[in-house]
Short mmCIF file of N, CA and C in Angstrom, two decimals:
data_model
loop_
_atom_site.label_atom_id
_atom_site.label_comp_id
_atom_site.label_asym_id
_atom_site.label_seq_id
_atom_site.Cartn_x
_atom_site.Cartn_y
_atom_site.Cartn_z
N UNK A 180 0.83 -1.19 0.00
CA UNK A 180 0.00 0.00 0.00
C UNK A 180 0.88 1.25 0.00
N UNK A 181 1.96 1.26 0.60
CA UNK A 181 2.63 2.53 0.99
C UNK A 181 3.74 2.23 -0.37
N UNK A 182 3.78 3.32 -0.86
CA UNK A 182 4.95 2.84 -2.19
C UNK A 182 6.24 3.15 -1.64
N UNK A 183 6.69 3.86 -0.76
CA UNK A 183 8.20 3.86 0.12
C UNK A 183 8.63 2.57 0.84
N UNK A 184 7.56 1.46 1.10
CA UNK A 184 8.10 0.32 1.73
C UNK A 184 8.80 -0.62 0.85
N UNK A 185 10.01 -1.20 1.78
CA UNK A 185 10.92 -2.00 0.92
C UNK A 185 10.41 -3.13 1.06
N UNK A 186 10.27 -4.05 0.15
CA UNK A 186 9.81 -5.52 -0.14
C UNK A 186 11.05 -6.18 -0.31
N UNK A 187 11.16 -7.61 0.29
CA UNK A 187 12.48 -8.03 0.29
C UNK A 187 11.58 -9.68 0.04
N UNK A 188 12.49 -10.77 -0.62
CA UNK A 188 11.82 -12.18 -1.26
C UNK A 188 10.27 -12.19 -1.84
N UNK A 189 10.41 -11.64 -2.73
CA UNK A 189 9.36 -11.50 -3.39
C UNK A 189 9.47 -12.70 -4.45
N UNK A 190 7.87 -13.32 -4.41
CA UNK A 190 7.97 -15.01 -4.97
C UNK A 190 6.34 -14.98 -5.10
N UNK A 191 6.41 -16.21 -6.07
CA UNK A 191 4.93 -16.53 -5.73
C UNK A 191 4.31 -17.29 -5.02
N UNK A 192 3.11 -17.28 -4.71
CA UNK A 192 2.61 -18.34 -3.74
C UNK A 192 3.04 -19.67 -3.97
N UNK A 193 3.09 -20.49 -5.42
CA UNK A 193 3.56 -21.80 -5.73
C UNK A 193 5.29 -21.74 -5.37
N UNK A 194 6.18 -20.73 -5.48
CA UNK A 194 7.15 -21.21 -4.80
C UNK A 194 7.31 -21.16 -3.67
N UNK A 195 6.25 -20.04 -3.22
CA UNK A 195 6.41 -20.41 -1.43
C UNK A 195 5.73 -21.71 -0.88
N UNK A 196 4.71 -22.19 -1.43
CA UNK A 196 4.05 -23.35 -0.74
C UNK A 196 4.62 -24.38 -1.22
N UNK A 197 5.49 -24.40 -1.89
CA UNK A 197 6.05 -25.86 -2.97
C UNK A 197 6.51 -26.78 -2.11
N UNK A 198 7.52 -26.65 -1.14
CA UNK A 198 8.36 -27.17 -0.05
C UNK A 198 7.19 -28.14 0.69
N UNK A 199 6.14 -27.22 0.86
CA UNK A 199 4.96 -28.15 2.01
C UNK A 199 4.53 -28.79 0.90
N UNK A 200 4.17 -29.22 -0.01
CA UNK A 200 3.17 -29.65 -0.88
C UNK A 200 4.03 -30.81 -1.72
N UNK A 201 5.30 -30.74 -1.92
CA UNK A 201 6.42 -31.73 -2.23
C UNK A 201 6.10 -33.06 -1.45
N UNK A 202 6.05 -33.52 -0.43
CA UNK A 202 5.75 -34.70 -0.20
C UNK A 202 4.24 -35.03 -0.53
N UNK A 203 3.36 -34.33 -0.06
CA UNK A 203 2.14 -34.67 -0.76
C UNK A 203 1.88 -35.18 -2.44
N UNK A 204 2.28 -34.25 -2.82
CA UNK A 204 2.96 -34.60 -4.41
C UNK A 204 3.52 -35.77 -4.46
N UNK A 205 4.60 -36.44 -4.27
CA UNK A 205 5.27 -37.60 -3.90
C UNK A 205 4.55 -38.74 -3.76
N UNK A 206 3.37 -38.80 -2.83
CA UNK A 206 2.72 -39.45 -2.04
C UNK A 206 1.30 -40.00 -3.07
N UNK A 207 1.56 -39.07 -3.79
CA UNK A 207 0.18 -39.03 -4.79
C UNK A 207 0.79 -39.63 -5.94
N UNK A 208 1.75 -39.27 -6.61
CA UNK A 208 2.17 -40.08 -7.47
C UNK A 208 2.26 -41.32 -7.56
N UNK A 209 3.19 -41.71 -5.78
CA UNK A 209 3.18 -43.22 -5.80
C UNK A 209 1.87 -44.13 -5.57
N UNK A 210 1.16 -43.15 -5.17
CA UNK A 210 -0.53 -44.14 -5.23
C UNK A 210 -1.30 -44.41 -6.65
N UNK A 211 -0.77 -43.31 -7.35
CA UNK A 211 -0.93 -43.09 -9.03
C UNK A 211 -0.35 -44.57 -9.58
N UNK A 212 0.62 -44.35 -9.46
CA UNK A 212 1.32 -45.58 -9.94
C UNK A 212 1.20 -46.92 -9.49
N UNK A 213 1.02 -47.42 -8.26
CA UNK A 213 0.32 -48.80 -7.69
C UNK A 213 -0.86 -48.55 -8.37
N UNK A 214 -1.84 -47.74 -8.35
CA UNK A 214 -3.32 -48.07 -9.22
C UNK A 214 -2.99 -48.42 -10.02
N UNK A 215 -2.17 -48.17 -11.44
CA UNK A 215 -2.19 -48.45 -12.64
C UNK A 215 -1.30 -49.66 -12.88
N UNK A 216 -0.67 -50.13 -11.64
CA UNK A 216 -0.44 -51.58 -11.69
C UNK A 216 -1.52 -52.23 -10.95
N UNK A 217 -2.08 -51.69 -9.98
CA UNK A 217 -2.92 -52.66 -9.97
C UNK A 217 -3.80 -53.26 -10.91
N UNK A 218 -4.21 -52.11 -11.71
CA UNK A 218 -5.18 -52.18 -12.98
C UNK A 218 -4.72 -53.02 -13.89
N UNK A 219 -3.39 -53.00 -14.16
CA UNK A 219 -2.75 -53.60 -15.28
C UNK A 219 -2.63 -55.13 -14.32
N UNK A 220 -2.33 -55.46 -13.88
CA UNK A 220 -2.49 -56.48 -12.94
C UNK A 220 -3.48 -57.37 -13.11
N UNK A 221 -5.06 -56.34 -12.76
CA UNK A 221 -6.48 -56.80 -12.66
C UNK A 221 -6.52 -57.54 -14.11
N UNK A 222 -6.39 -56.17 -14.92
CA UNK A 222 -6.65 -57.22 -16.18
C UNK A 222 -5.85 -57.88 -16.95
N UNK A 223 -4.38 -58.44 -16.58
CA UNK A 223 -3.68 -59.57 -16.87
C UNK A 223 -4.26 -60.98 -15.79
N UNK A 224 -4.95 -60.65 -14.75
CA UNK A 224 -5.43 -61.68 -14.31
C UNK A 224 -6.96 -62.34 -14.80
N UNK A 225 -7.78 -61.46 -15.41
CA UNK A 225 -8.69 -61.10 -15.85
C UNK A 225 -8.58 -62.13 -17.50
N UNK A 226 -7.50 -61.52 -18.24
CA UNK A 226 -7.50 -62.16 -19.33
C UNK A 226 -6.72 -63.77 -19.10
N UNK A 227 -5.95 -64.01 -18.19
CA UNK A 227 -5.46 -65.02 -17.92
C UNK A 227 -6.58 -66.14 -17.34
N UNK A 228 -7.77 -65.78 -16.35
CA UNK A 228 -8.83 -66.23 -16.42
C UNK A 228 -9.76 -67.15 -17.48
N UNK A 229 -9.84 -65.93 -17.97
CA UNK A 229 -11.52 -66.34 -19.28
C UNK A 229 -9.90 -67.05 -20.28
N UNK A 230 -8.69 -66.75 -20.72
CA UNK A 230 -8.18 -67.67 -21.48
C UNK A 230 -8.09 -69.28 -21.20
N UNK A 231 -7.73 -69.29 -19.74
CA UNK A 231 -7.57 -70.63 -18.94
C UNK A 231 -9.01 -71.22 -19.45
N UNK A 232 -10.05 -70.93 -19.26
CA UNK A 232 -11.63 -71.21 -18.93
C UNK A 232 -11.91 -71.20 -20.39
N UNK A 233 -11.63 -70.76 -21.36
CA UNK A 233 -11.78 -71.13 -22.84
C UNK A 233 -10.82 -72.93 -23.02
N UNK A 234 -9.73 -72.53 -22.74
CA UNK A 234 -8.61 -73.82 -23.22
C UNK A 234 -8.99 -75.33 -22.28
N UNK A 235 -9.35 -74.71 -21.27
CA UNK A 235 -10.47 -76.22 -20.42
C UNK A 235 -11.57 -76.75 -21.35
N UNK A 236 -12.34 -75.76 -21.72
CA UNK A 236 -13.65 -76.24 -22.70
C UNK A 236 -13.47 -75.71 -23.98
N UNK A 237 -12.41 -76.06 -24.41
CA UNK A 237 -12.45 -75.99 -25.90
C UNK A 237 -13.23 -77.17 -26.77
N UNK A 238 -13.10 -78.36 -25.93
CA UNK A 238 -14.66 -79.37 -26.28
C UNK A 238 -15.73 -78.76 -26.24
N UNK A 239 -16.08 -78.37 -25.54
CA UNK A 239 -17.26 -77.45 -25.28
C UNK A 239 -17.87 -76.81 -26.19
N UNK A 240 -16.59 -75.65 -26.12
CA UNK A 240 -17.34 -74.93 -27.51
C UNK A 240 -16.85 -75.81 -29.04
N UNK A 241 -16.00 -76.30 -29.51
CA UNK A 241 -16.70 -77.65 -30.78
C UNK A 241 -17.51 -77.86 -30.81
N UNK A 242 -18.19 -78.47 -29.39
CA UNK A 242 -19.74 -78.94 -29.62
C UNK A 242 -20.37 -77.85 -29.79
N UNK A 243 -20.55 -77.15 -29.38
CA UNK A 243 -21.48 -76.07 -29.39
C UNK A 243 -21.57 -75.73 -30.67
N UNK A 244 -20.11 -75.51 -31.73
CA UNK A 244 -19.88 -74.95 -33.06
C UNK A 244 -20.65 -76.16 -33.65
N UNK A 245 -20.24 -77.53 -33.42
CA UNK A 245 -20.65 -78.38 -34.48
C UNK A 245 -22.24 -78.23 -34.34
N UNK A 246 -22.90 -77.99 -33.08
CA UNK A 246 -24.33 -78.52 -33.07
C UNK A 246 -24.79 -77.26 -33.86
N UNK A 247 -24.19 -76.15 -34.31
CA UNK A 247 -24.65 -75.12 -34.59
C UNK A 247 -24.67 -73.86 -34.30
N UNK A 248 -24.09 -73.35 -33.33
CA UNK A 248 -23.58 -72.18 -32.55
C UNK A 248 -22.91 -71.40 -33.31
N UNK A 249 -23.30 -69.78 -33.97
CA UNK A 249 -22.21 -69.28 -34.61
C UNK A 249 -21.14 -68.53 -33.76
N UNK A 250 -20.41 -67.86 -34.75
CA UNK A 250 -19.33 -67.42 -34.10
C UNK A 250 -19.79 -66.25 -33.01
N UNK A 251 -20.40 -65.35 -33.28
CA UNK A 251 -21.23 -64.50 -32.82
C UNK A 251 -21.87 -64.49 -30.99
N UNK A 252 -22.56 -65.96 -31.20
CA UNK A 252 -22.96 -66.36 -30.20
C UNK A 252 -22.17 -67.02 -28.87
N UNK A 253 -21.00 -67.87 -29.45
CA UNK A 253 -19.62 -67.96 -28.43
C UNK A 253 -18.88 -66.71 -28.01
N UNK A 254 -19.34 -66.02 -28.74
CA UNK A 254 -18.20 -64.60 -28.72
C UNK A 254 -19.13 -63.86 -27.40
N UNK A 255 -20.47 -63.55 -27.83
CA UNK A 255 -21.05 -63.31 -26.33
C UNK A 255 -21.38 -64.06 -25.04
N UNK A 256 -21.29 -65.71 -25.29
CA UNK A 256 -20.90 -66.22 -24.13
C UNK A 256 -19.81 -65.79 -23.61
N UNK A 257 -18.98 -66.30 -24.00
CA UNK A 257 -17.45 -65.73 -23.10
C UNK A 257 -17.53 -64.34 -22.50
N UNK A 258 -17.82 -63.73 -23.35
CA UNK A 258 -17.54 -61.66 -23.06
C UNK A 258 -18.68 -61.58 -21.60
N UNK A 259 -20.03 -62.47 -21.88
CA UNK A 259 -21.11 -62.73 -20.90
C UNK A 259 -20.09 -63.32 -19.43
N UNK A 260 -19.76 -64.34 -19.65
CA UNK A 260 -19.60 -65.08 -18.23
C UNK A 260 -18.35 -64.26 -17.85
N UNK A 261 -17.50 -63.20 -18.60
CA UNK A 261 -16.63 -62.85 -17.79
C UNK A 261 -16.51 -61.29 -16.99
N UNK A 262 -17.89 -60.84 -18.18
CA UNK A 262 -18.36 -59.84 -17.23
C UNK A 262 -19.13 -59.84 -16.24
N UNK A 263 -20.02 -61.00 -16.50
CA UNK A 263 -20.83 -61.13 -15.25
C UNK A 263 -20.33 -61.46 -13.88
N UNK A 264 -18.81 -62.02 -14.26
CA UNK A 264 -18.06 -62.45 -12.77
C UNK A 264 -16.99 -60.79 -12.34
N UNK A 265 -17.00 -59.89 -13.22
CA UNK A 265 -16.24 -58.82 -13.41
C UNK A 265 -17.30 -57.86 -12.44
N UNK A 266 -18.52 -57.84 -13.12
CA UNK A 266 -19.23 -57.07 -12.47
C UNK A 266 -19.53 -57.36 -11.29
N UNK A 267 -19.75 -58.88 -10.46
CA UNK A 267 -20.03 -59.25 -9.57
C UNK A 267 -19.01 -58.89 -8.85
N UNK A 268 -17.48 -58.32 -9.06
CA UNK A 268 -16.39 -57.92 -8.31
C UNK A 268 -17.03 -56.95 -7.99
N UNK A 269 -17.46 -56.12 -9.02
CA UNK A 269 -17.50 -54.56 -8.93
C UNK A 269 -18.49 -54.23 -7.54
N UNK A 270 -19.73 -54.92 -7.52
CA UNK A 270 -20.77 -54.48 -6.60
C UNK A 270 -20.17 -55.30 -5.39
N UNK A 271 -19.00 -56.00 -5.04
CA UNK A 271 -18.91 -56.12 -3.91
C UNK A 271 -17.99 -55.23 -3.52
N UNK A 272 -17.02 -54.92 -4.49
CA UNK A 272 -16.25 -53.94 -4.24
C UNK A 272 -16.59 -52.37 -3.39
N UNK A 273 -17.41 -52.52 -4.64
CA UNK A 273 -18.55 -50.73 -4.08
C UNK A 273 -19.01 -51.10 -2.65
N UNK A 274 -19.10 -52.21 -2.60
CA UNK A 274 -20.26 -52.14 -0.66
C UNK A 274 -18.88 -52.02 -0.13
N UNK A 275 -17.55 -52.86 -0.29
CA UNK A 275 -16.70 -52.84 0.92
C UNK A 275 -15.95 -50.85 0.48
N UNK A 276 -16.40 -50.89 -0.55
CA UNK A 276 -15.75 -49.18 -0.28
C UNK A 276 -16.45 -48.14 0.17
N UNK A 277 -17.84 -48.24 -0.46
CA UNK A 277 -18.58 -47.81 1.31
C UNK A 277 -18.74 -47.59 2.52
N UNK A 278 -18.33 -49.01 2.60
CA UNK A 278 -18.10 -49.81 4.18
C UNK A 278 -17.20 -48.70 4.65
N UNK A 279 -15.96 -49.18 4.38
CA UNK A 279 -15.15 -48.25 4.85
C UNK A 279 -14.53 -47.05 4.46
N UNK A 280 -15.04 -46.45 3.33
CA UNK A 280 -14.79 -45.40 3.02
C UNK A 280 -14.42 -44.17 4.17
N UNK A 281 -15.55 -44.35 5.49
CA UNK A 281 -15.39 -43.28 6.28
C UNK A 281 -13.83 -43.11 7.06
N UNK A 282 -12.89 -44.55 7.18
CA UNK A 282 -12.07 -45.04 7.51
C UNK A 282 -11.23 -44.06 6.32
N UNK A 283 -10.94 -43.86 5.26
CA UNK A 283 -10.24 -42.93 5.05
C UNK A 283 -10.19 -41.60 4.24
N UNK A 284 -11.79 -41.01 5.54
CA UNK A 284 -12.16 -40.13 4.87
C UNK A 284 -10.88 -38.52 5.27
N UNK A 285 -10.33 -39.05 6.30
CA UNK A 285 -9.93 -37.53 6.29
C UNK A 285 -8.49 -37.10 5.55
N UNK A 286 -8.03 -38.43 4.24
CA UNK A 286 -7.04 -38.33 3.72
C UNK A 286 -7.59 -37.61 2.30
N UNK A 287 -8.51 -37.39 2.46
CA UNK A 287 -9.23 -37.07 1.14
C UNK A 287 -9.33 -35.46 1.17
N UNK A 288 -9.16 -34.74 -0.12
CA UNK A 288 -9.22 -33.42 0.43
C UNK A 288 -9.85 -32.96 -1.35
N UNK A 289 -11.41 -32.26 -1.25
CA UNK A 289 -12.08 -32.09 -2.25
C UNK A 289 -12.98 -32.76 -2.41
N UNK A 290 -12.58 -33.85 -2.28
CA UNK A 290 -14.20 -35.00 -2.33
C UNK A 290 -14.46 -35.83 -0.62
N UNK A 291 -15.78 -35.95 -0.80
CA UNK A 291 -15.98 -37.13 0.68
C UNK A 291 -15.90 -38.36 -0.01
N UNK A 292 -15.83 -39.35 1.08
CA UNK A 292 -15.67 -40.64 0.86
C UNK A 292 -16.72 -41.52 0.10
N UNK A 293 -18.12 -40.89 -0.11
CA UNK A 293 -18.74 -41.26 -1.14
C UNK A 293 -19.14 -40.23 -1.95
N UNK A 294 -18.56 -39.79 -2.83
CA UNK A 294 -18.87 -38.97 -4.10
C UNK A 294 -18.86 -40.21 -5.20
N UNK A 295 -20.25 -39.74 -5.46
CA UNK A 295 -21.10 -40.53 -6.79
C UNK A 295 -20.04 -40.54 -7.68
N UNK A 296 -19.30 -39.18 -8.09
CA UNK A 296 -18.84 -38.95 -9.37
C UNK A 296 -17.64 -39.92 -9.45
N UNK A 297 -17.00 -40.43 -8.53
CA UNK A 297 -15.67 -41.24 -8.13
C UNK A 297 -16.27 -42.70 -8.53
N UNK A 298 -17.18 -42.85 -7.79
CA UNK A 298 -17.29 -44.19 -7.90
C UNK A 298 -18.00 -44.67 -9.17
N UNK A 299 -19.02 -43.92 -9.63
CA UNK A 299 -19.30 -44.46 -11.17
C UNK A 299 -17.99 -44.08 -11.93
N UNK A 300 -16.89 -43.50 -12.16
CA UNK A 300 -15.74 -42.96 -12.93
C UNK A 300 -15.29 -44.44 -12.44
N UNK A 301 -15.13 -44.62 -11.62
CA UNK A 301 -14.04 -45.92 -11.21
C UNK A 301 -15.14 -47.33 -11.90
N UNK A 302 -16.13 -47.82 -11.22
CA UNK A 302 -17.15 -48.71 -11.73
C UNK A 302 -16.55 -48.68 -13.44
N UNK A 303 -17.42 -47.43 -14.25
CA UNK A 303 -17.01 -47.28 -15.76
C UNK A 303 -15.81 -47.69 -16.26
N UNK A 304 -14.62 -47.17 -15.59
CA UNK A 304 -13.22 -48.23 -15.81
C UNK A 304 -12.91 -49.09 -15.81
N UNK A 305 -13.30 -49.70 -14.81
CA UNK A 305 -12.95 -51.43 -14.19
C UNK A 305 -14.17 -51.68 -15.26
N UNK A 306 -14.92 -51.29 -15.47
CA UNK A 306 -16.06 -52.64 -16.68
C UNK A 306 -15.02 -52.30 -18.08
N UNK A 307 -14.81 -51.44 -18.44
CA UNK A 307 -14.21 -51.44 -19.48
C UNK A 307 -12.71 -52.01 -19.50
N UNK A 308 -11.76 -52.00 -18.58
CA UNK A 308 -10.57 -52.85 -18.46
C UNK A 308 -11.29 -54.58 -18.58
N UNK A 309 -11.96 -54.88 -17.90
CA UNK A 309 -12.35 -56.11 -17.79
C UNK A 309 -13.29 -56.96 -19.31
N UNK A 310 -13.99 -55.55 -20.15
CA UNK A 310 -14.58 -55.82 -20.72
C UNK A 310 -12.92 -55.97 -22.13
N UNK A 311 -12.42 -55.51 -22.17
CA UNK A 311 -11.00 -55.35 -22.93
C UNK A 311 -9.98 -56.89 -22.92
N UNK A 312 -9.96 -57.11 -21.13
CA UNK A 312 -9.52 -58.42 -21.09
C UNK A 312 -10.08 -59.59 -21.74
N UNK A 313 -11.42 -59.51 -21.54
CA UNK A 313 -12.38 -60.49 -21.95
C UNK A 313 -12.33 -60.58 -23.62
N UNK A 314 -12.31 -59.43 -24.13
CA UNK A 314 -12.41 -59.34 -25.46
C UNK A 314 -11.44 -60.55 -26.62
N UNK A 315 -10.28 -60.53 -26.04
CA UNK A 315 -8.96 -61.40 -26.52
C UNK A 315 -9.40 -62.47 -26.68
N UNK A 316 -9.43 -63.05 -25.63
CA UNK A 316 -9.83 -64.76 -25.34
C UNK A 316 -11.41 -64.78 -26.11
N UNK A 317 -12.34 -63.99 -25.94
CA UNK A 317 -13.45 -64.18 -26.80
C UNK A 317 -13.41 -64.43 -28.21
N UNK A 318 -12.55 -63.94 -28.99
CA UNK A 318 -12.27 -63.61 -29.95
C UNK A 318 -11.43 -65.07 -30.43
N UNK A 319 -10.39 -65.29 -29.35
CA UNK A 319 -10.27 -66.68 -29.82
C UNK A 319 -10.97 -67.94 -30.14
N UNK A 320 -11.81 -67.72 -28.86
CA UNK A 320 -12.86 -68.74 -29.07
C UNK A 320 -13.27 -69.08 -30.17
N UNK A 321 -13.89 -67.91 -30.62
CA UNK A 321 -14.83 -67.76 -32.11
C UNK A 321 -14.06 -68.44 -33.22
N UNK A 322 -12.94 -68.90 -33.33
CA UNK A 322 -12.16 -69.19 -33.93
C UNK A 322 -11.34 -71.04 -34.15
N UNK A 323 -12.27 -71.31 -32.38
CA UNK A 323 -12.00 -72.90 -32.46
C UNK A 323 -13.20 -73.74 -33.55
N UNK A 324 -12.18 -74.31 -34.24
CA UNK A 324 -12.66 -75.48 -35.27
C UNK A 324 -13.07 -76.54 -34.73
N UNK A 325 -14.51 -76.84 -34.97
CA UNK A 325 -15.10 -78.11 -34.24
C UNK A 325 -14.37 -79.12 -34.24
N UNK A 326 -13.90 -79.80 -35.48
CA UNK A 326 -13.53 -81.26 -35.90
C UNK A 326 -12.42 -80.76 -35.39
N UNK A 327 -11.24 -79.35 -34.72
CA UNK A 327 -9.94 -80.19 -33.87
C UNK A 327 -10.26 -80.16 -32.86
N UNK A 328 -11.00 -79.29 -32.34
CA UNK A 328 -11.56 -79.49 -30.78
C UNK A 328 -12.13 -80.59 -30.43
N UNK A 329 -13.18 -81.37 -31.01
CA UNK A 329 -13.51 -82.56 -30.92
C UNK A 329 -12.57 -83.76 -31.01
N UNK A 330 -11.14 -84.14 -31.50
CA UNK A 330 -10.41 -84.58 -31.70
C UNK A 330 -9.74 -84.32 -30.47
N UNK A 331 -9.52 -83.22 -29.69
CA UNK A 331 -8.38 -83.08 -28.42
C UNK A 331 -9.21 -83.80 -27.33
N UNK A 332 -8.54 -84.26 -26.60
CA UNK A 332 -8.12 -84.57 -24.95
C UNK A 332 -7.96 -83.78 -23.88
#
């Protein structure tokens, strides 16, 4: 206000608060990064699943092809039974993050521990990672030949 006063470290607020906000930063990244292994994780276990569960009943689906089943229709079985066990994660997931959400509500800063917008954003992801995993192995399926599948052991 007074234009005769001397100002001495003049900075901006981001370099003055940087120092406090550096480990937070830190802290956030590395949770950044375990999610996106976990994710990558989820759905290498995910596709390792429905592939295992195709190569068990690859009789299965032969028969199914020989009795008449097109490709079409194996392709939404599989994508079916592996979302339906994907999604069945999801809604137990959501109750136990509920559950305890309040448990780590005061690490949270901007949102509470149940904001809608988080959890359908997260729900919408995980179906689509899972629906992605599933996709591979579906796709193979569609592709087993009755007469060698019927022929294997």
């Amino acid at each position: 206000v007074d234009k005769r006063v001397l100002l001495y470290r003049v900075t901006t607020l981001e370099d003055r608060l940087g120092p406090f906000l550096t480990e937070r930063r830190f802290q956030t990244s590395l949770l950044i990064g375990f999610s996106v292994v976990a994710l990558l994780m989820a759905a290498i276990g995910i596709y390792g699943l429905i592939q295992y569960s195709i190569a068990t009943r690859t009789q299965e689906i032969g028969i199914r092809m020989a009795v008449g089943a097109q490709a079409g229709e194996i392709f939404r079985m599989i994508m079916g039974e592996g979302l339906k066990l994907s999604l069945t994660g999801l809604v137990l997931g959501l109750v136990g993050a509920l559950w305890l959400g309040r448990a780590g509500s005061s690490l949270l800063f901007g949102v509470t521990a149940t904001d809608p917008l988080t959890f359908i954003t997260v729900s919408l992801l995980l179906t689509a990672v899972a629906a992605a995993a599933c996709y591979f192995p579906a796709r193979h399926a569609m592709k087993v030949e009755p007469v060698v599948a019927l022929r294997q052991e």
